[in-house]
PDB file of C-alpha atoms and ligand atoms in Angstrom:
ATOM      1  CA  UNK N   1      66.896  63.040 178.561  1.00  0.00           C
ATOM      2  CA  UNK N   2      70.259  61.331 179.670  1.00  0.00           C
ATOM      3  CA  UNK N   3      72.406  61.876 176.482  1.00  0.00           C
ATOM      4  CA  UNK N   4      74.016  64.810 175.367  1.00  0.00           C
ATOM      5  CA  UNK N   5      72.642  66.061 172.018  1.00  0.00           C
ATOM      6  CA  UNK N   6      75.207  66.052 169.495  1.00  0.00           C
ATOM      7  CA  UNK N   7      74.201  69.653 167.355  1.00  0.00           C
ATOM      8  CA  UNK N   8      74.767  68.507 163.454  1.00  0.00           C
ATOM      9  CA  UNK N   9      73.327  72.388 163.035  1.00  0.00           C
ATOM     10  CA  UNK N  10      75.919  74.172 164.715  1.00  0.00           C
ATOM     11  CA  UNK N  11      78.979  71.694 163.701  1.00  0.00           C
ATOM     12  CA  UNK N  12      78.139  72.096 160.078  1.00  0.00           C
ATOM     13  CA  UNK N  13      78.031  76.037 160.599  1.00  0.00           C
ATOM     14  CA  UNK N  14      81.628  76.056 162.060  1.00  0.00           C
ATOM     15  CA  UNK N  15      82.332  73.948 158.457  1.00  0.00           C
ATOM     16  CA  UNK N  16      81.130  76.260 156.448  1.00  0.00           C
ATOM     17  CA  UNK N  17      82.775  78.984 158.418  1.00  0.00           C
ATOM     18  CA  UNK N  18      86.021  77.071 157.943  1.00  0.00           C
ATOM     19  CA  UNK N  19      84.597  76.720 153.795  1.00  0.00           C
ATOM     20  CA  UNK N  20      84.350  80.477 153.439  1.00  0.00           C
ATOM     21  CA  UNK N  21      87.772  81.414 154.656  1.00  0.00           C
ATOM     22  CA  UNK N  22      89.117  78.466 152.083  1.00  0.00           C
ATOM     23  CA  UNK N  23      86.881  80.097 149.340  1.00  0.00           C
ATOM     24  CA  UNK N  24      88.082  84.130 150.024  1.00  0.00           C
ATOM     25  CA  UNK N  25      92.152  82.523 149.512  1.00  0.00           C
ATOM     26  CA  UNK N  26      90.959  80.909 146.619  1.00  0.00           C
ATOM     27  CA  UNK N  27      88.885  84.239 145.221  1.00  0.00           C
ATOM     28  CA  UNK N  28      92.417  86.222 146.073  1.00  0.00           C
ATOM     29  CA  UNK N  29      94.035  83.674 143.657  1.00  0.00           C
ATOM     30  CA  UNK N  30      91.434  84.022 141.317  1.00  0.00           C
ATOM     31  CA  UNK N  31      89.513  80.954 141.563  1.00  0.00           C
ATOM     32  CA  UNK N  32      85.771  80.694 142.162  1.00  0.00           C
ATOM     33  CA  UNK N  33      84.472  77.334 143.370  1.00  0.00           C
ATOM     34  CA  UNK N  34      81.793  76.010 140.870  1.00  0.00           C
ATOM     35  CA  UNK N  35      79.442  73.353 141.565  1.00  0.00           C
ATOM     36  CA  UNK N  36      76.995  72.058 138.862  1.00  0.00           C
ATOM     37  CA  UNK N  37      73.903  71.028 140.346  1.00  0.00           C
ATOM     38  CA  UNK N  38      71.548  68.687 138.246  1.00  0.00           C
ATOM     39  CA  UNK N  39      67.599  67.997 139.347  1.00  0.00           C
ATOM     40  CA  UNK N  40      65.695  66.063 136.797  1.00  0.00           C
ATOM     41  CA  UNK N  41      61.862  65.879 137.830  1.00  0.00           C
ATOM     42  CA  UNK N  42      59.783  66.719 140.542  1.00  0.00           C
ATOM     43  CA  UNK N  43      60.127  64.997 143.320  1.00  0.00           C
ATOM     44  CA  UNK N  44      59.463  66.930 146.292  1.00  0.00           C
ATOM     45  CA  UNK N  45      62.183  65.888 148.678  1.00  0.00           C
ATOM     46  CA  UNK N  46      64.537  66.073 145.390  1.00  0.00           C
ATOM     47  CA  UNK N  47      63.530  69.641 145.402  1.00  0.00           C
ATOM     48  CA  UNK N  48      64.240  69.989 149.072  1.00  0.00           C
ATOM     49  CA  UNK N  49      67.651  68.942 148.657  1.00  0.00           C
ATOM     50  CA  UNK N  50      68.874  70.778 146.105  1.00  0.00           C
ATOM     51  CA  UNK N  51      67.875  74.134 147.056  1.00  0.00           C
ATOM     52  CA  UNK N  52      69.691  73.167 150.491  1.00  0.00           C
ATOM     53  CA  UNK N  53      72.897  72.535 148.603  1.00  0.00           C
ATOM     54  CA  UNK N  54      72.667  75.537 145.851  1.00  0.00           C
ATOM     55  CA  UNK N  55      71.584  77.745 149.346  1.00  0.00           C
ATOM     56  CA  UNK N  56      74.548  76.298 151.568  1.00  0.00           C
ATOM     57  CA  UNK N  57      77.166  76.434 148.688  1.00  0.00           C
ATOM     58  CA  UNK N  58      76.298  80.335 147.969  1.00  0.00           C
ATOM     59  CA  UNK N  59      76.572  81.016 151.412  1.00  0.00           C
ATOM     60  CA  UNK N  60      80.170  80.058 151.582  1.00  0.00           C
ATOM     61  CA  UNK N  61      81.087  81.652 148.284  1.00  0.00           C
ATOM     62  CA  UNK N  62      81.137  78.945 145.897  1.00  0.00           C
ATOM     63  CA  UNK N  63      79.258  79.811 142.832  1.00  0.00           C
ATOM     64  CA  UNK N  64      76.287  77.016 142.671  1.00  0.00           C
ATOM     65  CA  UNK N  65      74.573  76.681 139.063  1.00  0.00           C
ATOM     66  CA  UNK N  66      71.430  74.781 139.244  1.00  0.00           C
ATOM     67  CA  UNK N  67      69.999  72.712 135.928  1.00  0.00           C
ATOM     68  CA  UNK N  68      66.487  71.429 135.789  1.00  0.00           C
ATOM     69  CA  UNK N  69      65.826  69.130 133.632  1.00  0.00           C
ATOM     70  CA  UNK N  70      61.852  67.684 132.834  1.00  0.00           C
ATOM     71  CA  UNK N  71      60.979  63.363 134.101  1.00  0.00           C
ATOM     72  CA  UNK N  72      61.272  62.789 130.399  1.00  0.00           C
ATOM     73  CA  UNK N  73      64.439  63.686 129.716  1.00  0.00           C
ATOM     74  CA  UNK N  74      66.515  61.375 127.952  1.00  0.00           C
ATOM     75  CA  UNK N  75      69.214  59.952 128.768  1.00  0.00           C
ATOM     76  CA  UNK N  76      71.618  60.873 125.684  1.00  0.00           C
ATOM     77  CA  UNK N  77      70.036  64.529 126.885  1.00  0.00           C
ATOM     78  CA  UNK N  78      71.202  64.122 130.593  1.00  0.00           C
ATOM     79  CA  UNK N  79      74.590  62.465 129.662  1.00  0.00           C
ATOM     80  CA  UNK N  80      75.238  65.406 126.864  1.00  0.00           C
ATOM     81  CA  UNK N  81      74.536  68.071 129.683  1.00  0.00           C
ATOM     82  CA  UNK N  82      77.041  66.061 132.328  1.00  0.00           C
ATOM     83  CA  UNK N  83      79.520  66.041 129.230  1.00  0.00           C
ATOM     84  CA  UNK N  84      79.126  69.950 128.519  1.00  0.00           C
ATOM     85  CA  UNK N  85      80.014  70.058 132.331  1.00  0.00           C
ATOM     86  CA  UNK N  86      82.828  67.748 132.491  1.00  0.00           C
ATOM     87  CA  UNK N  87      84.508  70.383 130.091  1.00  0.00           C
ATOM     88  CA  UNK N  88      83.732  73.793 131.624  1.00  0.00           C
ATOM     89  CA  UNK N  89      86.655  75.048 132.996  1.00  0.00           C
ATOM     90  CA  UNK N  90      84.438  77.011 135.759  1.00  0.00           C
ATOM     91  CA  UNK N  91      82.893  73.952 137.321  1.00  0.00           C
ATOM     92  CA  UNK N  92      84.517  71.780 139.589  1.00  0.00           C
ATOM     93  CA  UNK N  93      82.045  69.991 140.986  1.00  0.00           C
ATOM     94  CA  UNK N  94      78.839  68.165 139.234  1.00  0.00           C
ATOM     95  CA  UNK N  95      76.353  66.641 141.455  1.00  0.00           C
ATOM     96  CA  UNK N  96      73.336  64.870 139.840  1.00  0.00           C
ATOM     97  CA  UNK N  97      70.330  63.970 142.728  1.00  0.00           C
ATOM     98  CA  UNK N  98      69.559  60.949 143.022  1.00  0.00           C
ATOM     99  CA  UNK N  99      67.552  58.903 142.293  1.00  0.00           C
ATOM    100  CA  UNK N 100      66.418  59.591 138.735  1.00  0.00           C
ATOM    101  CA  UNK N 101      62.857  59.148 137.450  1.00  0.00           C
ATOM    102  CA  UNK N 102      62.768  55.857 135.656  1.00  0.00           C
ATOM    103  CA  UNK N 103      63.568  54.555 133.173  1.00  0.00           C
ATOM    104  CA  UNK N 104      66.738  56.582 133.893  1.00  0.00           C
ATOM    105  CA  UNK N 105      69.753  54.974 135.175  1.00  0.00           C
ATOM    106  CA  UNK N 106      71.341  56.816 138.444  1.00  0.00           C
ATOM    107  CA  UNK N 107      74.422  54.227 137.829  1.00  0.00           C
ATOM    108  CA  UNK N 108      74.860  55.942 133.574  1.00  0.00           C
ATOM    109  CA  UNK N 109      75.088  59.648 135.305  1.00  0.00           C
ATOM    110  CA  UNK N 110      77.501  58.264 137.706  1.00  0.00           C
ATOM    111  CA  UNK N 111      79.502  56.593 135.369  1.00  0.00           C
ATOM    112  CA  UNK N 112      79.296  60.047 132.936  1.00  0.00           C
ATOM    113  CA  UNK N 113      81.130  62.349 135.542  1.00  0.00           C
ATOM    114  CA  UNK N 114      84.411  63.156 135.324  1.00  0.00           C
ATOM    115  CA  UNK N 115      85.834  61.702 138.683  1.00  0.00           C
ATOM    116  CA  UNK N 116      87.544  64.075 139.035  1.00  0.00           C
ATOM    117  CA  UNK N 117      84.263  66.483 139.546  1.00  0.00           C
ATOM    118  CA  UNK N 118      82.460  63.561 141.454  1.00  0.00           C
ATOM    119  CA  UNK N 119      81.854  65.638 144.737  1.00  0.00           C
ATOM    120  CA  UNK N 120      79.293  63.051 146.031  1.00  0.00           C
ATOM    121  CA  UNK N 121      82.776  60.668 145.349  1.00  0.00           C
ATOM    122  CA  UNK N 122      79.905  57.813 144.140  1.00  0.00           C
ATOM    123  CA  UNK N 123      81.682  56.723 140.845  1.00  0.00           C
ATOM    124  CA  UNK N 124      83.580  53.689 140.984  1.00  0.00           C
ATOM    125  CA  UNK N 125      87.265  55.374 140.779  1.00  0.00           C
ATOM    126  CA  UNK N 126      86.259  57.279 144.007  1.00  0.00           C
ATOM    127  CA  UNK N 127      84.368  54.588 145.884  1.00  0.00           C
ATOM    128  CA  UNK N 128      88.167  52.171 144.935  1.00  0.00           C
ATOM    129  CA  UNK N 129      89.414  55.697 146.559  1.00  0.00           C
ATOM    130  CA  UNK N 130      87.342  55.410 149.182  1.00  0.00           C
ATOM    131  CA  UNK N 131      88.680  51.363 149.850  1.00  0.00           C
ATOM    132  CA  UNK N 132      92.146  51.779 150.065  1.00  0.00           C
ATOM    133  CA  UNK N 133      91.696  54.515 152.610  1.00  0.00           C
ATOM    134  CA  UNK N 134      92.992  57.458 149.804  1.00  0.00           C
ATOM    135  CA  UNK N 135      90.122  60.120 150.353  1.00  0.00           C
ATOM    136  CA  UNK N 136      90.522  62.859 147.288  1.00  0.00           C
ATOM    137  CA  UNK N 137      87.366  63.649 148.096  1.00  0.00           C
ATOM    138  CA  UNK N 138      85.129  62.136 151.195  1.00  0.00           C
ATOM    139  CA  UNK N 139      81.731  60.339 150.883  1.00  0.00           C
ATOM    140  CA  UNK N 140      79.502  63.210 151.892  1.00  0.00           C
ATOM    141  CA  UNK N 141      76.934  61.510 154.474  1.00  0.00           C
ATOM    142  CA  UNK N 142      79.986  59.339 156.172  1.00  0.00           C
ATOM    143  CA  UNK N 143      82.469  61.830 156.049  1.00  0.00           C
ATOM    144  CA  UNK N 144      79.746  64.320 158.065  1.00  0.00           C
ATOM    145  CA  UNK N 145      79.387  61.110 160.822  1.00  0.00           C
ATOM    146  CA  UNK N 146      83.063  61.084 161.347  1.00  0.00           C
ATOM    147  CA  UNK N 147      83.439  64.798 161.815  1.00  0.00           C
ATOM    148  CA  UNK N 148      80.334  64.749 164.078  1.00  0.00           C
ATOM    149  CA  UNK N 149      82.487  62.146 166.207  1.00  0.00           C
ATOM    150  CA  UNK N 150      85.677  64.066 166.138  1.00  0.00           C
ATOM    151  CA  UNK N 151      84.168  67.237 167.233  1.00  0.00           C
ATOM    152  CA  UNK N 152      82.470  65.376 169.918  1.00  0.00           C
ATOM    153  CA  UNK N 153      84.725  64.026 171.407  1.00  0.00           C
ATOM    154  CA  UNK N 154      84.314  60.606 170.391  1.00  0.00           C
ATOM    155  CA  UNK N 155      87.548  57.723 169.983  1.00  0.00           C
ATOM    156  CA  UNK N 156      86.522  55.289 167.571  1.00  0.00           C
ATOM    157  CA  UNK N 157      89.734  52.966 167.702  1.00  0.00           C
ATOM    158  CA  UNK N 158      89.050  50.206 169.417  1.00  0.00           C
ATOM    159  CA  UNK N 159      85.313  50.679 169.569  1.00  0.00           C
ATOM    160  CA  UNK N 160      82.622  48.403 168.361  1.00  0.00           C
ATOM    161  CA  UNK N 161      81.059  49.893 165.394  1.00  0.00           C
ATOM    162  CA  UNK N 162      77.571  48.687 164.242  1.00  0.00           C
ATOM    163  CA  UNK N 163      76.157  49.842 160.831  1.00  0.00           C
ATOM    164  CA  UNK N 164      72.809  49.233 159.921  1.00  0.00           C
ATOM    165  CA  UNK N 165      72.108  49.576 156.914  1.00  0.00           C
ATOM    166  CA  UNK N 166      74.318  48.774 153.484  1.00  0.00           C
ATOM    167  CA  UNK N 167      73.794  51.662 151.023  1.00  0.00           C
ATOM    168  CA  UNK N 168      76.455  52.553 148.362  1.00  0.00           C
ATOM    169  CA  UNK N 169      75.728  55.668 149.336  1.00  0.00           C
ATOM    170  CA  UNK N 170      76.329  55.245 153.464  1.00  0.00           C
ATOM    171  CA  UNK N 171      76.466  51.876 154.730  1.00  0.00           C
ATOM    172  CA  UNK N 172      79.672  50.704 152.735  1.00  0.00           C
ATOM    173  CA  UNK N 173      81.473  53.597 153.016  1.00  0.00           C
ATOM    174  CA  UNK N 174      80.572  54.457 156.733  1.00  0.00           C
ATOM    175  CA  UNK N 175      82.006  51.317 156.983  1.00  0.00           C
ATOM    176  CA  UNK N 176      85.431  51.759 155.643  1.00  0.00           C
ATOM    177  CA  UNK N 177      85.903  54.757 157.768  1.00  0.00           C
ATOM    178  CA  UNK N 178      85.270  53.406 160.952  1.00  0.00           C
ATOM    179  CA  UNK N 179      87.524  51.019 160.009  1.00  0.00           C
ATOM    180  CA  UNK N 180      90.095  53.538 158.568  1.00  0.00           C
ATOM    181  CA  UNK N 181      90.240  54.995 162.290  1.00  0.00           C
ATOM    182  CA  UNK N 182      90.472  51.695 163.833  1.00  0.00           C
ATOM    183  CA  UNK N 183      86.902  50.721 164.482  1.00  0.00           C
ATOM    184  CA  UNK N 184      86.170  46.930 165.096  1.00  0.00           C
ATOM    185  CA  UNK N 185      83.199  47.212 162.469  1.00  0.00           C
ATOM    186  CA  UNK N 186      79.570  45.131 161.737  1.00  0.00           C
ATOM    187  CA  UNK N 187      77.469  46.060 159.091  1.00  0.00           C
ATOM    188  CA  UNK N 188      73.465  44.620 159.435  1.00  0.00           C
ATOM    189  CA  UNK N 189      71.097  44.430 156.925  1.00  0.00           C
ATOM    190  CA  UNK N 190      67.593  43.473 156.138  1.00  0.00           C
ATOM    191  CA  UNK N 191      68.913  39.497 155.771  1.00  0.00           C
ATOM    192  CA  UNK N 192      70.260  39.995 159.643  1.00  0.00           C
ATOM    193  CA  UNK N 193      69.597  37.434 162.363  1.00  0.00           C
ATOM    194  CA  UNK N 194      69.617  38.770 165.939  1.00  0.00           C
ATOM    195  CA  UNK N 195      69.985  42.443 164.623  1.00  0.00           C
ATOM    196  CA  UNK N 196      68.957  43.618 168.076  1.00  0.00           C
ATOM    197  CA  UNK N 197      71.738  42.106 170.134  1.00  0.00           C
ATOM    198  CA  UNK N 198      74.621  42.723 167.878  1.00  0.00           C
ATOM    199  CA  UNK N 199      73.115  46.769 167.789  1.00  0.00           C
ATOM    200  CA  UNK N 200      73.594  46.369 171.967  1.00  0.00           C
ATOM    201  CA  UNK N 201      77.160  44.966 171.259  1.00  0.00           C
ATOM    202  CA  UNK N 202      78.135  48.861 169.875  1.00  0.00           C
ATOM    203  CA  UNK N 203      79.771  51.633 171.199  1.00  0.00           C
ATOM    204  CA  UNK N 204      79.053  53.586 167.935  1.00  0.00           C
ATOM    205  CA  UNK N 205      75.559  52.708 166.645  1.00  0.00           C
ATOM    206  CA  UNK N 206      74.840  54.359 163.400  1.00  0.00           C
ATOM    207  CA  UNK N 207      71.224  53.603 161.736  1.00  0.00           C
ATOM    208  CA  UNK N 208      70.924  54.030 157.831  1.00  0.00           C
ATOM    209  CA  UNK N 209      68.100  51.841 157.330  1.00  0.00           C
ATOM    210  CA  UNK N 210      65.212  54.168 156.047  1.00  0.00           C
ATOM    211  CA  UNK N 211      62.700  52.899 158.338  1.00  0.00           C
ATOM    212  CA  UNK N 212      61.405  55.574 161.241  1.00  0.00           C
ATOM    213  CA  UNK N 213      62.081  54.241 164.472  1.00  0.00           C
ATOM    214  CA  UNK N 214      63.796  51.515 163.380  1.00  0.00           C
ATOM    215  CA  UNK N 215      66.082  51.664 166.090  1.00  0.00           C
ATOM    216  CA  UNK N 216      64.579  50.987 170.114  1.00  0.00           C
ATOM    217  CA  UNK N 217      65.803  50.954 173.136  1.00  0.00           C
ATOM    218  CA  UNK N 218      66.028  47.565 173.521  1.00  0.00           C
ATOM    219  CA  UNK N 219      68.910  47.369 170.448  1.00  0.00           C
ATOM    220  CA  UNK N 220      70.838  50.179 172.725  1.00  0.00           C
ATOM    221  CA  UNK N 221      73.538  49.595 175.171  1.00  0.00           C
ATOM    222  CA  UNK N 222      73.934  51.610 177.733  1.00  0.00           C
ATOM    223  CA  UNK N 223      76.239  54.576 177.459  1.00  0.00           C
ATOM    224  CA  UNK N 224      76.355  54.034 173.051  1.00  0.00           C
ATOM    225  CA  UNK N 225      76.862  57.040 170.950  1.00  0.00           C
ATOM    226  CA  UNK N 226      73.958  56.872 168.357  1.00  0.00           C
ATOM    227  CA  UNK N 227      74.101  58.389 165.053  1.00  0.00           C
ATOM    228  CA  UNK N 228      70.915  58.635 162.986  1.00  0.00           C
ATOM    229  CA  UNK N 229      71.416  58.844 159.587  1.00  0.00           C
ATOM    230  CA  UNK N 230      67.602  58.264 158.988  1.00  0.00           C
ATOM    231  CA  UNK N 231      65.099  60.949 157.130  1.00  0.00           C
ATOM    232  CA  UNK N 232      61.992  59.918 156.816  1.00  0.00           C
ATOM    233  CA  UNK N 233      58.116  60.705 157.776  1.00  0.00           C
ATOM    234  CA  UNK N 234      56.539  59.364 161.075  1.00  0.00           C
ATOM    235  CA  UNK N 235      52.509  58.160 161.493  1.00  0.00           C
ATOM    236  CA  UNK N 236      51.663  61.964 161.468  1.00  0.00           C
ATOM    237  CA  UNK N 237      53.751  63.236 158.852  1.00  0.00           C
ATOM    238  CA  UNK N 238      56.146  64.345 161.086  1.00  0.00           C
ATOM    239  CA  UNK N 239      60.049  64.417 160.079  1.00  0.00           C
ATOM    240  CA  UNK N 240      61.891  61.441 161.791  1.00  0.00           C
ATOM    241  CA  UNK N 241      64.816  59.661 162.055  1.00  0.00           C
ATOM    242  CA  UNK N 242      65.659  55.620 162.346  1.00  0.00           C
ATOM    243  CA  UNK N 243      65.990  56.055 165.893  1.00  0.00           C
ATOM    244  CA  UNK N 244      63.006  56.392 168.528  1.00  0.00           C
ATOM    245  CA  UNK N 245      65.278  59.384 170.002  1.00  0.00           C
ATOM    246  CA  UNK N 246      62.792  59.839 173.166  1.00  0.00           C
ATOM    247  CA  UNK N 247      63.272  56.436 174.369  1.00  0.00           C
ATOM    248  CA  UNK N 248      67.134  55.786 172.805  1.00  0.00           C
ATOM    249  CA  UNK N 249      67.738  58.916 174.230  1.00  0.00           C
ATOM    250  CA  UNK N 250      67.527  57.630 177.679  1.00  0.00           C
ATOM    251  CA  UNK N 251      70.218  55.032 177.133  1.00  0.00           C
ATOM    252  CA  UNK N 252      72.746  56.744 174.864  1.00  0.00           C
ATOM    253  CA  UNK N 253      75.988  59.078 175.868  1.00  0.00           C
ATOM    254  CA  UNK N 254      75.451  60.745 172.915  1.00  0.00           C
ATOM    255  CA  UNK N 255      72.798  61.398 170.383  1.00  0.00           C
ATOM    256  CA  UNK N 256      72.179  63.257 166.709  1.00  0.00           C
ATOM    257  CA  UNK N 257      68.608  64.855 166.663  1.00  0.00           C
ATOM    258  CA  UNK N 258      66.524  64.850 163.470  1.00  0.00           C
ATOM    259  CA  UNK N 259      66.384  67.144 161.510  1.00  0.00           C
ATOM    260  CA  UNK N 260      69.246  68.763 163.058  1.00  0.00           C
ATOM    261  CA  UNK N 261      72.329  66.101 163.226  1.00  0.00           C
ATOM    262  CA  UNK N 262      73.580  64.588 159.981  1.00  0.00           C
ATOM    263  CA  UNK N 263      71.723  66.342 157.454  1.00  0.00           C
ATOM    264  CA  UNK N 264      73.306  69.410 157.635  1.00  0.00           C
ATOM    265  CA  UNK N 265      76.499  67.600 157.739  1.00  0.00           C
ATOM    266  CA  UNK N 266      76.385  66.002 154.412  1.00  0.00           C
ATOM    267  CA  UNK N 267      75.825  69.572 152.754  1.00  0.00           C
ATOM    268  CA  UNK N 268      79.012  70.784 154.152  1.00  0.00           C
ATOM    269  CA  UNK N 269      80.953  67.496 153.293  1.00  0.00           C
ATOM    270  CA  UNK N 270      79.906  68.220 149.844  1.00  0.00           C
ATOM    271  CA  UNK N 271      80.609  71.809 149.681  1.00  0.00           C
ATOM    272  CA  UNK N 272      84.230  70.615 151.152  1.00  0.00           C
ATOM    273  CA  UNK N 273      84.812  68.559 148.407  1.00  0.00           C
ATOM    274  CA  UNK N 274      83.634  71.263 145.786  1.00  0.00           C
ATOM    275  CA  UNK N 275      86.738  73.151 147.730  1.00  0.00           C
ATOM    276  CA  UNK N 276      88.902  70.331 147.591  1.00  0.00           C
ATOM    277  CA  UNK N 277      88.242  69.908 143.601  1.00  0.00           C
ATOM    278  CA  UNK N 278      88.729  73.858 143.578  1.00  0.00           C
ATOM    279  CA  UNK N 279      91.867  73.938 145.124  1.00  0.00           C
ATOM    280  CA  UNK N 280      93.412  71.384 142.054  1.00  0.00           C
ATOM    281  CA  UNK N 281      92.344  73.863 139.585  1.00  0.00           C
ATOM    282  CA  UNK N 282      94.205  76.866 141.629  1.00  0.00           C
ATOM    283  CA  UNK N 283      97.035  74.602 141.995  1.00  0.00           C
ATOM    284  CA  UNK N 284      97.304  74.421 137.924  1.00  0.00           C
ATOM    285  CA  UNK N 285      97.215  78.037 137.328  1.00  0.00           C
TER     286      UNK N 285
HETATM  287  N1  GUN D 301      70.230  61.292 147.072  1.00  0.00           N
HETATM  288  C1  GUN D 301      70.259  60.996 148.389  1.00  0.00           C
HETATM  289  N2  GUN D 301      71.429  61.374 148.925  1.00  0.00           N
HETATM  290  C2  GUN D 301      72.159  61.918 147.928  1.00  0.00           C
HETATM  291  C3  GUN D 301      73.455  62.491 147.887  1.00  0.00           C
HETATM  292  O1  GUN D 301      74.204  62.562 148.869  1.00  0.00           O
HETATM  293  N3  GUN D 301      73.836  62.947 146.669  1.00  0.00           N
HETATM  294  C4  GUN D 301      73.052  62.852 145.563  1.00  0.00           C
HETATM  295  N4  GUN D 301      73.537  63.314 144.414  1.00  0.00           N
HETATM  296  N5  GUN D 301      71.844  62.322 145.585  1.00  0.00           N
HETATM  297  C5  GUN D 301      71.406  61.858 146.769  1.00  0.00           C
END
């Protein structure tokens, strides 16, 4: 393979390592990091996720308390549990994984969280945050992309940025920060025409689509960093990416595996902003 691997494992580790000193200074001041983090249902990859987080946040100190709720929960139910949490003094950050089972409505529990324990940073207040370029706390999945580009070496002002994909979650705000560091950005989407030659217009190529293998060669100009946002099953059941990383990876500079590259990355951006949030309440003591 011609590009270097970009090692989402081993940059999120030297995060967290960064986390856990944070985390001790707080302890000495008497402050433990809370996060409050809500699962309603079953859904396997749900389930996945979660234990990641509540795994990653322990391992940096920060006390993670996980509440399961059944499918059928209500919604006055789920919105009077986000409310409890809104109040503890102990909690600074409360993460609800998305999506919900329907008929639940992921944009209610958004709306319910005190923004000022929105560690995901989805509600609106954070995402008009987010806009003007005033990050109180980072959009996790992004954030992770830019500090897999910083500690790679990569310059994004005055690169050509192409985002595929248009998420509230990623696309938008992967978006803004490009453009925060100077980035001449595109964003693509399902309604795109000629999606394949503006992706081999970019420097920075970073595929959020949810499709595996989404991204081929052919959409890949030579020398691109690629950054695969993508998590999702291949023909044999096998965890993939957007990207076809064999054949991109013969084109790119640089490349994020999967699993391996950005996944790790938005656990750590989370567990930053659970420190961030912490670091308020030490500030008020
Ligand atoms: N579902 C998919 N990604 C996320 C995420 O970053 N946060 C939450 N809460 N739910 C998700």
């Amino acid at each position: 393979m011609k590009a270097t691997l970009i090692d989402g494992k081993a940059i999120a580790a030297a995060v967290r390592a960064d986390l856990a000193d944070e985390v001790s200074q707080l302890q000495a001041c008497g402050v433990t990091p809370g996060l409050a983090v809500i699962l309603v249902g079953e859904d396997p990859a749900s389930q996945v996720y979660v234990r990641n987080k509540t795994r990653a946040s322990a391992e940096v100190g920060i006390h993670a308390e996980e509440f399961r709720l059944p499918a059928d929960t209500s919604e006055a139910e789920l919105l009077a549990l986000v409310d409890e949490l809104n109040a503890r003094e102990d909690i600074d950050g409360i993460l609800c994984q998305l999506p919900l089972p329907r008929p639940l409505d992921d944009a209610a529990v958004i709306a319910a969280i005190d923004p000022r324990k929105d560690v995901d940073a989805f509600s609106a207040v954070n995402v008009g945050h987010i806009m003007i370029g005033d990050y109180t706390f980072l959009p996790c999945t992004p954030a992770g992309v830019m500090e897999l580009l910083h500690r790679s070496g990569v310059e994004v002002a005055g690169k050509r940025c192409v985002v595929i994909g248009r998420s509230n979650i990623v696309g938008k705000p992967m978006a803004m920060l490009l453009l925060h560091e100077n980035g001449t950005v595109t964003i693509c989407h399902s309604k795109t025409k000629e999606l394949a030659a503006i992706c081999r217009e970019a420097d920075i190529l970073v595929a959020a689509v949810g499709r595996a293998k989404f991204v081929t060669a052919d959409m890949v100009k030579d020398g691109a960093v690629v950054i695969d946002v993508g998590m999702n099953r291949d023909e044999n059941g096998k965890l993939c990416g957007d990207v076809d990383f064999e054949a991109v990876g013969e084109i790119a500079s640089q490349i994020t595996p999967v699993p391996g590259g950005v996944g790790p990355m938005t656990i750590a951006m989370l567990l930053k902003n659970t420190v961030t949030a912490a670091k308020r309440r030490a500030e008020k003591l």
